[in-house]
Amino acid sequence: MKMGGAGADLRHPFDRTAAGPPLGYIGGLSTALQNAVDKPLMMSPTKNHHISSTSEAVPPPTLTQNQAFSLPPGHAVCCFMDGGVGLYDMGAKKWDFLRDLGHIETIFDCKFKPDDPNLLATASFDGTIKVWDINTLTAVYTSPGNEGVIYSLSWAPGDLNCIAGATSRNGGFIWDVKKGKMIIRFNEDSKRIATCSGDGFCIVRTIDGKVLHKYKHPASVFGCDWSQNNKDMIATGCEDKNVRVYYLATSSDQPLKVFTGHTAKVFHVRWSPLREGILCSGSDDGTVRIWDYTQDACINVLSGHSAPVRGLMWNTEIPYLLISGSWDYTIRVWDTRDGTCLDAVYDHGADVYGLTCHPNRPFTMASCSRDSTVRLWSLTPLISPLQINILADRPWEEIIGNTDRAMEPGAPPLLCGKVSRDIKQEVDKLTDNLRTKKLRWFSECLSPPGGSKNLWDLVAVLKGQDDSLLPQNYCKGIMHMKHLVRFKTSKAQELTTVKMSKFGGGIGAPSKEERLKEAAEIHLRLGQIQRYCELLVELGEWDKALSVAPGVSMKYWKKLMQRRASQLIDEENDDVIPYCIATGDVKKLVNFFTSRGQLKEALLVAQAACEGNILSSHAPVTTVSPADGNNIEDYNELLHGVSAELAEWYFQDGRAVLAACCHLAVDNIELAMANLIRGNELELAVCVGTVIGEGATQATQYALELLARKMHDRNHMLKKEKKRENLLILRLLEGQVHMTGFHR
């Protein structure tokens, strides 16, 4: 696994004025954080020089031969043809680490699951579809494969958990994700699937395969898209350079509209989700055209790509925002009101094919590429004025509007989609906590994945919310310290109930030297129990020795337990855990977990000790009472230390929000706010600080000052850029600048 370059400048990919949290990418051989860097906007990559979003490479530290190539005893590293890698413990006959990694070839398409914005499906040249959890950047489902090249995919509506895919070898198929197999039909009501092909047909079928419509084109058809405002209207992109619109409610096989203007084949077409009758098309001529179905006209041509355009995506909240991806390795963001390119990024190392976002998280975008990675982007820097209006509790008219207002030239961004309207509707129903709920819901909508929901759950706990209102997946994230032991205990009881039937005896110990065994038996019969125990230890029969050791004394038993624990720690063996717990050696166990990077486990043990669940190693062996006040104070210090270490690990990993969660989990509001501010999560810091109130006032004020400075700097930069553009245009008109080589 590779991580982002050391000392990376963490920035939003579409914001070069202030540092921000990275998201991530999912790749063939890596799962890494993407840290966008400050780079010239119009610099074009070449095949030998691609601009990367990671920081400049730093040489690895010098390692000795043993450090560089050593493995734990009895382990083997296994590499698989599909790109996976694992570490196998041959003694225990189990995987210590097994990673099912990403695609190993071009990723042609990606789509979010309709009812879950955390699940992203990708289709690849390697013949598989993978479903990813974008919070952990791990593949949670993989299709059986051997389907040939999979060029596109589409999720079934709602919670049907099925994906339709289009392949080069076997035509179309439907994959039941949960069952892990290909299926032919659903039991639910039939839906329609449209497919297009190199044979020149766009065919509309029911899921059971019945053909409803068959539209013939004069050449290969590369793309089709259903209108979101008219369920019976579909658009297609054809090799003959034209865009066609068909109306399925009629029996005619002729298009209602044919749009001409592209000078090369049309690949993808996309209907606007917010503006009825508006669609866009991407072409091999390097342009994106905006068409108005109601006017029979092309209303804008977006020029800037230097190679064929493939990926297209309308934003589901801002009606004029369009994103495109191209074979020139770039992603461009457009304001379709005047055709301005708002930004361009060069992070992918090859052709960009697919772009997608989820309606419930409209400003987190995924892109896929021939470089075999999927990358996640935050688009929130494009709507900074909106975020300020939400934080300042401005009237709804300055936050939510209709498409006509939003499309006015020069108008500030307004939210026009379903998710923002739903938030407003829910807020209007409330009688109290309006501000808190409004900030939380908009924050969860605008913030990228990576801990914002976890953070808000912890804020709710701090504000005294009833535990019954916590979401079901709360226990999967960073929990507040008062819940940590209770939730883990509940989980253990559940596992015990389910898996009790699987418990059984272990494998017998290997044979020992007969002479020592005989000597041990003699010592036992002579009543020399301590000598008997020592010989058993020498033979490696620790369990038998420990079972007899109390016959000497509890003090001796405890010392023997501590010796065994020290040995297991030296061997880095997980079996050390019960020994440390039984002897109350909390610090040794916490240090053991910390040294292995298992900070969450260390946190759990420290919290259990704080609650008196682990007997102190200094307590008399006859007592079973909880740890005394001095020990609890020590354990609290240990708990906060582990929490701080885990927080710093998250922060250095580029996840400032989860770092803040670690501090909130132990009621450290000051450090939580500091991590949000330090990670440039200024908007989130202001939201959280406002809701927490007392205890976060000073940090909230500081975050507001930084946010105001950030907005001022950005506006100043935009004014300078505009002034420079005007000067260049003036010189161009005066004939002082040649047209060749002039770029915006």
XYZ file of C-alpha atoms in Angstrom:
744
model
C 0.000 0.000 0.000
C 1.348 3.406 -0.945
C 0.389 6.634 0.739
C 0.675 10.256 -0.367
C 4.160 11.731 -0.568
C 5.804 12.848 2.646
C 5.242 16.488 3.512
C 2.480 16.815 0.957
C 0.678 20.136 0.661
C -2.922 19.061 1.343
C -5.233 21.027 -0.931
C -8.613 20.787 -2.556
C -8.092 19.880 -6.206
C -10.242 22.810 -7.306
C -8.886 25.332 -4.828
C -5.359 26.670 -5.216
C -5.755 29.484 -2.711
C -5.903 27.576 0.561
C -4.966 24.202 1.914
C -7.759 21.657 2.382
C -8.341 17.987 3.070
C -7.555 15.510 0.334
C -9.923 12.745 -0.576
C -8.360 9.703 -2.160
C -7.918 7.397 -5.057
C -8.533 3.738 -5.597
C -5.981 2.123 -7.857
C -4.725 -1.084 -9.374
C -1.878 -1.473 -6.906
C -2.472 1.333 -4.468
C -4.925 3.066 -2.175
C -3.512 6.515 -1.642
C -4.414 9.998 -0.511
C -4.411 12.569 -3.286
C -2.910 15.901 -2.300
C -3.488 18.471 -4.998
C -0.598 20.911 -5.455
C -0.318 24.432 -6.744
C 0.289 24.154 -10.490
C -0.086 26.315 -13.624
C -3.642 26.082 -14.918
C -2.835 25.793 -18.597
C 0.221 23.544 -18.389
C -0.391 20.508 -20.594
C 1.037 17.126 -19.649
C 2.961 15.042 -22.112
C 3.458 11.310 -22.229
C 6.767 11.699 -20.460
C 5.696 14.322 -17.925
C 2.408 14.007 -16.070
C 1.584 16.412 -13.278
C 0.756 14.430 -10.166
C -1.446 15.475 -7.278
C 1.008 14.121 -4.756
C 3.901 16.089 -3.424
C 7.404 15.800 -4.815
C 8.833 12.372 -4.116
C 11.033 12.109 -1.054
C 13.761 9.419 -1.037
C 12.981 6.633 1.431
C 15.095 6.390 4.567
C 18.216 4.250 4.318
C 17.466 0.709 5.487
C 19.755 -2.093 6.423
C 19.350 -5.340 4.536
C 17.548 -6.918 7.484
C 15.176 -3.972 7.823
C 14.393 -3.885 4.150
C 13.721 -7.575 3.570
C 12.951 -9.182 6.935
C 9.682 -11.051 7.514
C 8.105 -12.279 10.752
C 9.164 -15.878 11.468
C 7.047 -18.482 9.689
C 5.362 -15.987 7.359
C 5.157 -15.776 3.582
C 4.294 -12.860 1.314
C 1.900 -13.947 -1.451
C 1.287 -11.941 -4.624
C -1.645 -12.740 -6.927
C -2.197 -12.223 -10.637
C -5.169 -9.902 -9.978
C -2.939 -7.427 -8.124
C -3.721 -8.616 -4.598
C -1.101 -9.197 -1.920
C -1.204 -11.044 1.391
C 0.908 -12.029 4.412
C 0.281 -15.638 5.467
C 1.109 -17.069 8.908
C 2.080 -20.673 8.149
C 2.091 -21.691 11.795
C -1.385 -20.393 12.586
C -2.606 -21.241 9.067
C -4.299 -17.894 8.637
C -3.865 -14.597 6.800
C -2.359 -11.820 8.893
C -3.060 -9.464 6.013
C -4.989 -10.046 2.797
C -5.798 -7.237 0.430
C -8.116 -7.570 -2.535
C -6.853 -4.611 -4.515
C -8.307 -2.613 -7.340
C -8.545 -2.905 -11.065
C -5.410 -3.733 -13.005
C -6.564 -2.146 -16.258
C -8.422 0.879 -17.631
C -11.564 1.884 -15.684
C -14.219 2.970 -18.179
C -17.171 3.892 -15.989
C -18.139 4.633 -12.378
C -21.501 5.187 -10.689
C -22.673 5.788 -7.115
C -25.354 3.492 -5.662
C -28.695 5.353 -5.751
C -29.598 4.670 -2.109
C -26.082 4.823 -0.627
C -23.623 7.643 -1.411
C -20.799 5.651 0.214
C -20.806 2.855 -2.381
C -19.216 3.422 -5.788
C -19.230 0.845 -8.615
C -16.524 0.766 -11.309
C -16.338 -1.091 -14.634
C -12.994 -2.073 -16.135
C -11.102 -3.457 -19.108
C -10.022 -6.300 -16.787
C -13.528 -7.795 -17.073
C -14.749 -7.042 -13.544
C -17.039 -4.655 -11.737
C -15.960 -3.627 -8.246
C -18.032 -1.910 -5.573
C -16.009 0.366 -3.286
C -16.611 1.829 0.145
C -15.362 5.364 -0.465
C -14.829 6.006 3.253
C -12.240 3.238 3.548
C -11.240 3.104 -0.154
C -11.644 -0.679 -0.137
C -13.412 -3.008 -2.563
C -16.333 -4.656 -0.741
C -17.743 -6.596 -3.720
C -16.188 -7.885 -6.938
C -18.079 -9.440 -9.855
C -17.134 -12.980 -11.013
C -15.150 -11.650 -14.000
C -14.438 -13.270 -17.390
C -16.983 -10.995 -19.038
C -14.578 -9.427 -21.513
C -14.080 -5.668 -21.444
C -16.827 -3.946 -19.411
C -17.397 -0.522 -20.907
C -20.290 0.853 -18.853
C -22.550 0.113 -15.909
C -25.750 1.311 -14.311
C -27.226 0.611 -10.868
C -30.800 -0.648 -10.648
C -33.166 1.903 -9.087
C -33.580 2.116 -5.323
C -32.300 -0.695 -3.120
C -32.450 -3.560 -5.633
C -28.665 -4.136 -5.253
C -28.201 -5.041 -8.905
C -25.925 -3.612 -11.591
C -26.392 -3.751 -15.350
C -23.171 -3.912 -17.342
C -22.270 -3.732 -21.034
C -19.396 -5.885 -22.315
C -17.373 -6.479 -25.450
C -17.850 -10.250 -25.394
C -21.204 -11.201 -23.854
C -23.413 -8.202 -24.555
C -25.294 -6.897 -21.529
C -25.698 -8.591 -18.152
C -27.218 -7.975 -14.741
C -25.200 -8.760 -11.619
C -26.817 -9.289 -8.240
C -24.227 -7.667 -5.980
C -25.267 -9.254 -2.659
C -25.685 -12.763 -4.101
C -22.487 -12.395 -6.119
C -23.834 -13.944 -9.312
C -25.181 -13.012 -12.720
C -28.988 -13.113 -13.031
C -31.417 -12.951 -15.929
C -34.457 -11.217 -14.469
C -35.902 -9.538 -11.395
C -39.035 -10.564 -9.538
C -39.882 -6.878 -9.147
C -41.761 -4.793 -11.708
C -39.956 -4.516 -15.020
C -37.804 -1.490 -15.720
C -36.297 -0.418 -18.998
C -32.655 -0.739 -20.007
C -31.231 1.044 -23.042
C -28.102 -0.240 -24.778
C -26.153 1.099 -27.736
C -23.626 -0.681 -29.897
C -21.233 -0.646 -32.808
C -23.947 -2.282 -34.949
C -25.675 1.115 -35.143
C -28.656 0.253 -32.941
C -29.942 1.732 -29.706
C -32.186 -0.955 -28.225
C -34.596 -0.463 -25.330
C -35.556 -3.658 -23.483
C -37.347 -4.686 -20.345
C -35.146 -6.422 -17.814
C -36.475 -9.828 -18.868
C -35.086 -9.194 -22.360
C -38.222 -8.157 -24.261
C -37.407 -5.576 -26.960
C -39.561 -2.453 -26.693
C -37.834 -0.215 -29.236
C -35.016 -0.591 -31.738
C -33.586 2.619 -33.165
C -31.330 2.299 -36.203
C -28.486 4.805 -36.705
C -26.324 5.314 -39.808
C -23.162 4.408 -37.871
C -21.962 3.099 -34.499
C -23.742 4.435 -31.407
C -21.423 5.193 -28.491
C -23.607 6.776 -25.830
C -27.203 7.087 -24.683
C -28.867 8.800 -21.733
C -32.397 8.892 -20.307
C -33.905 12.309 -19.634
C -34.450 12.803 -15.893
C -37.340 15.173 -16.568
C -39.152 13.014 -19.136
C -38.997 9.248 -18.593
C -39.912 8.534 -22.238
C -37.131 10.601 -23.812
C -33.656 9.300 -24.621
C -30.670 10.912 -26.376
C -27.900 9.161 -28.310
C -24.403 10.038 -29.557
C -23.330 8.622 -32.909
C -20.198 8.173 -34.984
C -21.840 10.274 -37.730
C -21.138 13.375 -35.507
C -24.802 13.873 -34.603
C -26.894 13.847 -31.437
C -30.398 12.344 -31.668
C -33.386 12.517 -29.355
C -36.053 9.779 -29.397
C -39.500 9.732 -27.791
C -40.493 6.276 -26.595
C -44.187 7.051 -26.107
C -44.663 6.845 -29.890
C -44.290 3.824 -32.160
C -42.046 5.720 -34.580
C -38.431 4.610 -34.926
C -37.382 8.046 -36.191
C -35.768 10.664 -33.945
C -37.729 13.703 -32.848
C -34.607 15.859 -33.064
C -31.214 15.611 -34.753
C -28.551 18.044 -33.558
C -25.600 18.715 -35.856
C -22.460 20.747 -35.215
C -19.700 18.437 -33.994
C -16.892 17.834 -36.481
C -16.033 14.340 -35.215
C -17.885 11.426 -33.638
C -20.066 12.059 -30.602
C -19.346 9.793 -27.646
C -21.326 10.571 -24.479
C -24.513 12.606 -24.079
C -25.965 13.805 -20.773
C -29.314 15.439 -19.989
C -29.303 18.215 -17.405
C -31.016 17.038 -14.187
C -32.153 20.577 -13.347
C -32.978 22.281 -16.664
C -35.641 20.626 -18.738
C -34.747 20.176 -22.405
C -31.023 20.919 -21.930
C -28.400 18.297 -22.770
C -24.679 18.212 -23.491
C -22.511 16.077 -25.761
C -18.799 15.294 -25.803
C -16.976 14.642 -29.045
C -13.690 13.524 -30.529
C -13.364 17.091 -31.850
C -12.346 18.084 -28.297
C -15.429 20.199 -27.590
C -18.489 19.917 -25.400
C -21.697 21.312 -26.887
C -24.774 22.413 -24.955
C -28.073 21.833 -26.760
C -31.526 23.246 -26.031
C -34.142 20.731 -27.140
C -36.913 23.321 -26.954
C -35.061 25.754 -29.249
C -33.579 23.187 -31.663
C -30.230 24.878 -31.169
C -26.724 24.664 -29.819
C -26.573 27.351 -27.148
C -22.895 27.044 -26.207
C -19.631 25.414 -27.289
C -17.091 24.643 -24.560
C -13.574 24.617 -25.985
C -10.420 23.831 -24.051
C -9.699 20.117 -24.285
C -6.935 19.161 -26.706
C -8.127 15.581 -27.259
C -11.420 13.604 -27.484
C -13.907 14.227 -24.672
C -15.237 11.199 -22.784
C -16.508 11.884 -19.253
C -19.466 14.253 -18.783
C -21.324 15.147 -15.585
C -23.865 17.816 -14.670
C -23.916 18.905 -11.044
C -27.220 17.982 -9.387
C -27.467 21.223 -7.349
C -25.840 24.011 -9.396
C -27.631 24.094 -12.792
C -24.827 25.726 -14.777
C -21.986 23.552 -13.441
C -20.684 20.930 -15.893
C -17.565 18.752 -15.580
C -15.827 17.008 -18.475
C -12.969 14.504 -18.767
C -10.753 13.922 -21.783
C -8.030 11.868 -23.405
C -5.763 14.869 -22.746
C -5.649 13.527 -19.125
C -7.535 16.552 -17.774
C -10.789 17.215 -15.966
C -12.343 20.612 -16.665
C -15.053 22.462 -14.761
C -17.314 24.727 -16.822
C -19.739 27.550 -16.175
C -22.160 26.855 -19.037
C -23.768 30.293 -18.716
C -20.892 31.923 -20.572
C -18.669 28.957 -21.457
C -15.959 29.856 -18.929
C -13.582 27.110 -17.829
C -13.540 27.565 -14.048
C -10.703 25.133 -13.465
C -8.688 22.287 -14.967
C -6.813 19.540 -13.153
C -4.166 17.148 -14.444
C -4.030 14.552 -11.677
C -4.858 11.497 -13.749
C -1.929 9.968 -15.595
C -3.964 8.892 -18.629
C -7.301 9.291 -20.443
C -10.254 10.259 -18.223
C -13.362 8.211 -19.040
C -16.042 8.441 -16.343
C -17.321 11.117 -13.949
C -20.062 10.727 -11.350
C -21.476 12.126 -8.122
C -24.298 11.093 -5.791
C -27.356 13.394 -5.433
C -27.109 13.195 -1.620
C -23.467 14.290 -1.733
C -23.492 16.504 -4.838
C -20.097 18.136 -4.303
C -18.068 14.936 -4.017
C -17.155 13.669 -7.469
C -15.515 10.423 -8.590
C -13.460 10.108 -11.781
C -11.997 7.024 -13.463
C -9.204 6.686 -15.990
C -6.996 4.506 -18.149
C -4.391 4.906 -15.396
C -6.513 2.262 -13.548
C -7.419 4.576 -10.656
C -10.627 6.107 -9.364
C -10.125 9.497 -7.728
C -12.434 11.391 -5.399
C -12.739 15.164 -5.614
C -14.282 17.879 -3.469
C -16.096 20.564 -5.489
C -17.022 22.706 -2.481
C -14.399 25.431 -3.207
C -16.514 26.278 -6.260
C -19.425 27.289 -4.007
C -17.607 29.130 -1.202
C -20.120 32.049 -1.178
C -22.911 29.557 -0.532
C -21.067 28.037 2.405
C -20.546 31.500 3.903
C -24.279 32.248 3.551
C -25.136 29.005 5.350
C -22.672 29.718 8.171
C -23.931 33.293 8.500
C -27.541 32.038 8.657
C -28.547 34.199 5.721
C -32.134 34.046 4.371
C -33.119 31.002 2.348
C -33.303 33.164 -0.793
C -29.502 33.536 -0.665
C -28.980 29.786 -0.362
C -31.722 28.040 -2.348
C -33.289 29.301 -5.562
C -34.796 28.255 -8.863
C -32.868 27.530 -12.038
C -33.886 30.794 -13.713
C -32.301 32.866 -10.936
C -29.223 30.666 -10.784
C -28.697 30.875 -14.561
C -28.610 34.675 -14.641
C -25.152 35.821 -15.841
C -22.877 36.635 -12.929
C -25.365 35.432 -10.302
C -23.788 33.829 -7.207
C -24.249 30.063 -6.865
C -27.633 28.882 -5.591
C -28.705 25.367 -4.675
C -31.520 24.177 -6.928
C -31.592 20.396 -6.471
C -33.673 17.917 -4.529
C -31.308 17.385 -1.594
C -31.208 21.110 -0.709
C -34.994 21.418 -1.030
C -35.410 18.395 1.251
C -33.140 20.013 3.866
C -35.161 23.215 3.760
C -38.411 21.271 4.080
C -37.120 19.389 7.148
C -35.766 22.556 8.779
C -39.110 24.314 8.242
C -40.825 21.499 10.163
C -38.653 22.009 13.258
C -39.734 24.000 16.296
C -36.361 24.009 18.113
C -32.656 23.445 17.352
C -33.211 24.885 13.877
C -29.707 26.319 13.611
C -28.032 23.127 14.835
C -29.952 20.848 12.478
C -29.509 23.202 9.532
C -25.741 23.379 10.007
C -25.432 19.625 10.458
C -27.547 18.654 7.440
C -25.857 21.090 5.091
C -22.428 20.099 6.425
C -23.120 16.410 5.752
C -24.380 17.291 2.270
C -21.448 19.530 1.307
C -18.592 17.770 3.107
C -16.703 14.952 1.393
C -16.578 11.468 2.934
C -13.946 10.915 5.581
C -15.491 11.414 8.989
C -17.854 14.399 8.917
C -20.863 12.256 9.895
C -18.818 10.625 12.672
C -17.836 14.095 13.885
C -21.451 15.266 14.041
C -22.484 12.123 15.952
C -19.842 12.956 18.577
C -21.027 16.572 18.727
C -24.551 15.266 19.378
C -23.226 13.089 22.230
C -21.448 16.097 23.755
C -24.669 18.109 23.522
C -26.502 15.418 25.514
C -28.473 13.680 22.770
C -30.203 10.451 23.858
C -28.078 7.421 22.960
C -31.090 5.723 21.358
C -30.993 8.360 18.599
C -27.462 7.421 17.518
C -27.324 5.750 14.077
C -26.750 2.001 13.782
C -23.317 2.456 12.207
C -22.110 4.731 15.046
C -20.223 1.816 16.612
C -18.234 1.348 13.383
C -16.576 4.750 13.694
C -14.770 6.590 16.480
C -17.019 6.360 19.551
C -17.172 8.599 22.584
C -15.253 7.174 25.538
C -18.451 6.584 27.536
C -19.744 4.284 24.789
C -16.537 2.487 23.863
C -16.604 -0.361 26.398
C -20.403 -0.742 26.364
C -20.641 -1.079 22.598
C -17.664 -3.433 22.375
C -19.124 -5.577 25.189
C -22.412 -5.789 23.340
C -20.606 -6.831 20.182
C -18.678 -9.530 22.061
C -21.912 -10.923 23.546
C -23.474 -11.008 20.107
C -20.507 -12.858 18.637
C -20.505 -15.310 21.561
C -24.159 -16.111 21.003
C -23.734 -16.635 17.273
C -20.454 -18.540 17.304
C -20.583 -20.536 20.560
C -21.049 -23.789 18.629
C -17.699 -23.255 16.920
C -15.688 -23.201 20.124
C -13.671 -26.349 20.815
C -10.370 -27.761 22.036
C -7.086 -26.784 20.458
C -4.411 -28.902 18.853
C -2.275 -30.890 21.294
C 1.165 -29.597 22.196
C 4.142 -31.075 20.338
C 6.164 -33.855 22.096
C 8.881 -32.770 24.595
C 12.101 -34.360 25.826
C 11.214 -37.383 27.866
C 13.961 -36.846 30.426
C 12.759 -33.392 31.444
C 9.176 -34.652 31.566
C 10.153 -37.422 33.893
C 12.092 -35.005 36.123
C 9.110 -32.687 36.285
C 6.799 -35.513 37.333
C 9.202 -36.450 40.106
C 9.315 -32.853 41.442
C 5.527 -32.750 41.409
C 5.204 -35.943 43.409
C 7.723 -34.572 45.911
C 5.530 -31.511 46.384
C 8.136 -29.209 44.775
C 5.514 -27.366 42.731
C 7.654 -24.338 41.859
C 10.417 -26.540 40.417
C 7.768 -28.497 38.493
C 6.436 -25.272 37.004
C 9.886 -24.074 35.981
C 10.576 -27.333 34.126
C 7.246 -27.086 32.324
C 8.163 -23.553 31.285
C 11.455 -24.878 29.974
C 9.496 -27.460 27.995
C 7.240 -24.691 26.636
C 4.137 -25.995 28.447
C 3.177 -22.602 29.852
C -0.529 -23.294 30.253
C 0.059 -26.353 32.434
C 2.614 -24.480 34.538
C 0.266 -21.514 35.046
C -2.621 -23.778 36.055
C -0.516 -25.246 38.896
C 1.367 -22.047 39.894
C -1.286 -20.830 42.423
C -0.310 -23.910 44.475
C 2.977 -22.082 45.203
C 1.407 -18.632 45.781
C -0.650 -16.018 43.933
C 2.412 -13.805 43.911
C 4.403 -16.510 42.075
C 1.505 -17.115 39.660
C 1.406 -13.403 38.841
C 5.162 -13.233 38.236
C 4.915 -16.279 35.970
C 2.071 -14.635 34.048
C 4.179 -11.501 33.591
C 7.132 -13.580 32.326
C 4.856 -15.253 29.796
C 3.480 -11.876 28.711
C 6.986 -10.482 28.185
C 7.921 -13.491 26.067
C 4.812 -13.139 23.892
C 5.461 -9.424 23.442
C 8.992 -10.207 22.257
C 7.437 -12.624 19.759
C 4.799 -10.007 18.793
C 2.174 -12.624 19.543
C -1.473 -11.604 20.032
C -1.776 -14.264 22.763
C -0.191 -11.748 25.146
C -3.526 -9.945 25.581
C -5.184 -12.221 28.186
C -1.976 -12.382 30.236
C -1.712 -8.603 30.512
C -5.417 -8.275 31.280
C -5.275 -10.957 33.984
C -2.292 -9.342 35.699
C -3.602 -5.797 35.285
C -0.535 -4.695 33.323
C -2.426 -2.076 31.340
C 0.570 0.028 30.353
C 2.428 -2.964 28.933
C -0.601 -3.937 26.832
C -1.224 -0.366 25.648
C 2.443 -0.064 24.660
C 2.182 -3.414 22.855
C -0.781 -2.239 20.783
C 0.760 1.181 20.179
C 4.048 -0.303 18.941
C 2.080 -2.335 16.379
C 0.066 0.675 15.230
C -3.157 -0.778 16.720
C -4.137 2.520 18.288
C -7.865 1.807 18.402
C -7.171 -1.366 20.395
C -4.917 0.600 22.748
C -7.685 3.159 23.186
C -10.228 0.462 24.068
C -7.952 -1.109 26.721
C -7.159 2.284 28.265
C -10.863 3.162 28.474
C -11.702 -0.221 30.024
C -9.034 0.412 32.665
C -10.456 3.883 33.333
C -13.860 2.335 33.993
C -12.332 -0.095 36.503
C -12.874 -3.201 34.398
C -9.212 -4.238 34.611
C -7.661 -5.042 37.985
C -4.631 -2.908 38.759
C -1.287 -4.667 38.739
C -0.562 -2.906 42.062
C -3.761 -4.059 43.766
C -3.599 -6.844 46.361
C -4.214 -10.218 44.777
C -7.109 -10.917 47.130
C -9.221 -7.964 46.041
C -11.563 -7.769 43.068
C -12.602 -4.129 43.456
C -12.066 -1.597 40.661
C -8.867 0.383 40.365
C -8.354 3.079 42.974
C -8.305 6.820 42.344
C -4.572 7.044 41.647
C -4.765 4.252 39.075
C -7.802 5.812 37.399
C -5.885 9.070 37.099
C -2.985 7.196 35.513
C -5.342 5.365 33.181
C -7.057 8.618 32.184
C -3.695 10.066 31.293
C -2.951 6.913 29.299
C -6.338 7.150 27.535
C -5.798 10.753 26.495
C -2.265 9.967 25.366
C -3.417 7.108 23.105
C -6.286 9.234 21.792
C -3.861 12.031 20.933
C -1.520 9.583 19.193
C -4.383 8.135 17.144
C -5.535 11.651 16.257
C -2.056 12.615 15.076
C -1.886 9.449 12.971
C -5.167 10.363 11.282
C -4.007 13.932 10.771
C -0.698 12.913 9.212
C -2.714 10.540 6.995
C -4.594 13.578 5.679
C -7.802 12.922 7.633
C -8.191 15.939 9.854
C -11.894 15.301 10.507
C -11.227 11.849 11.974
C -8.392 13.369 14.016
C -10.919 15.810 15.468
C -13.252 12.867 16.197
C -10.536 11.251 18.334
C -10.285 14.344 20.527
C -14.054 14.812 20.798
C -14.337 11.164 21.874
C -12.444 12.085 25.075
C -14.217 15.446 25.495
C -11.218 17.481 24.321
C -13.077 20.173 22.397
C -10.066 22.490 22.200
C -7.844 19.979 20.387
C -10.724 18.821 18.177
C -11.273 22.376 16.948
C -7.515 22.874 16.574
C -7.284 19.834 14.295
C -10.151 21.051 12.106
C -8.542 24.478 11.762
C -5.064 23.021 11.247
C -6.498 20.750 8.536
C -8.146 23.758 6.833
C -11.652 22.418 7.512
C -12.653 25.973 8.326
C -16.305 25.790 7.310
C -16.766 22.568 9.270
C -14.954 24.054 12.282
C -17.296 27.038 12.296
C -20.366 24.775 12.015
C -19.243 22.450 14.815
C -18.019 25.285 17.040
C -21.299 27.145 16.629
C -23.292 24.077 17.699
C -21.008 23.211 20.642
C -21.087 26.804 21.861
C -19.270 27.398 25.160
C -15.918 25.674 25.152
C -15.384 26.319 21.447
C -16.076 30.052 21.272
C -12.474 31.207 20.909
C -11.611 28.568 18.301
C -14.802 29.339 16.360
C -13.921 33.023 16.278
C -10.416 32.198 15.044
C -11.814 29.910 12.334
C -14.155 32.682 11.220
C -11.245 35.126 10.959
C -9.256 32.628 8.864
C -12.287 31.967 6.676
C -12.796 35.675 6.084
C -9.105 36.066 5.199
C -9.321 33.089 2.848
C -12.342 34.562 1.032
C -10.628 37.959 0.782
C -7.459 36.404 -0.676
C -9.450 34.387 -3.194
C -11.468 37.406 -4.334
C -8.266 39.445 -4.619
C -6.663 36.743 -6.751
C -9.734 36.526 -9.009
C -9.747 40.300 -9.496
C -6.046 40.263 -10.446
C -6.658 37.421 -12.879
C -9.592 39.277 -14.444
C -7.547 42.459 -14.739
C -4.749 40.511 -16.436
C -7.232 38.953 -18.867
C -8.703 42.338 -19.757
C -5.205 43.703 -20.416
C -4.367 40.766 -22.675
C -7.621 41.201 -24.594
C -6.889 44.900 -25.016
C -3.418 44.148 -26.353
C -4.865 41.501 -28.628
C -7.285 44.017 -30.084
C -4.400 46.430 -30.597
C -2.496 43.748 -32.503
C 0.256 43.471 -29.885
C -0.397 39.813 -29.119
C -0.553 37.050 -31.706
C -3.537 34.697 -31.556
C -1.273 31.648 -31.727
C -0.459 30.294 -28.271
C -2.906 32.565 -26.427
C -4.752 30.747 -23.663
C -7.157 31.974 -21.076
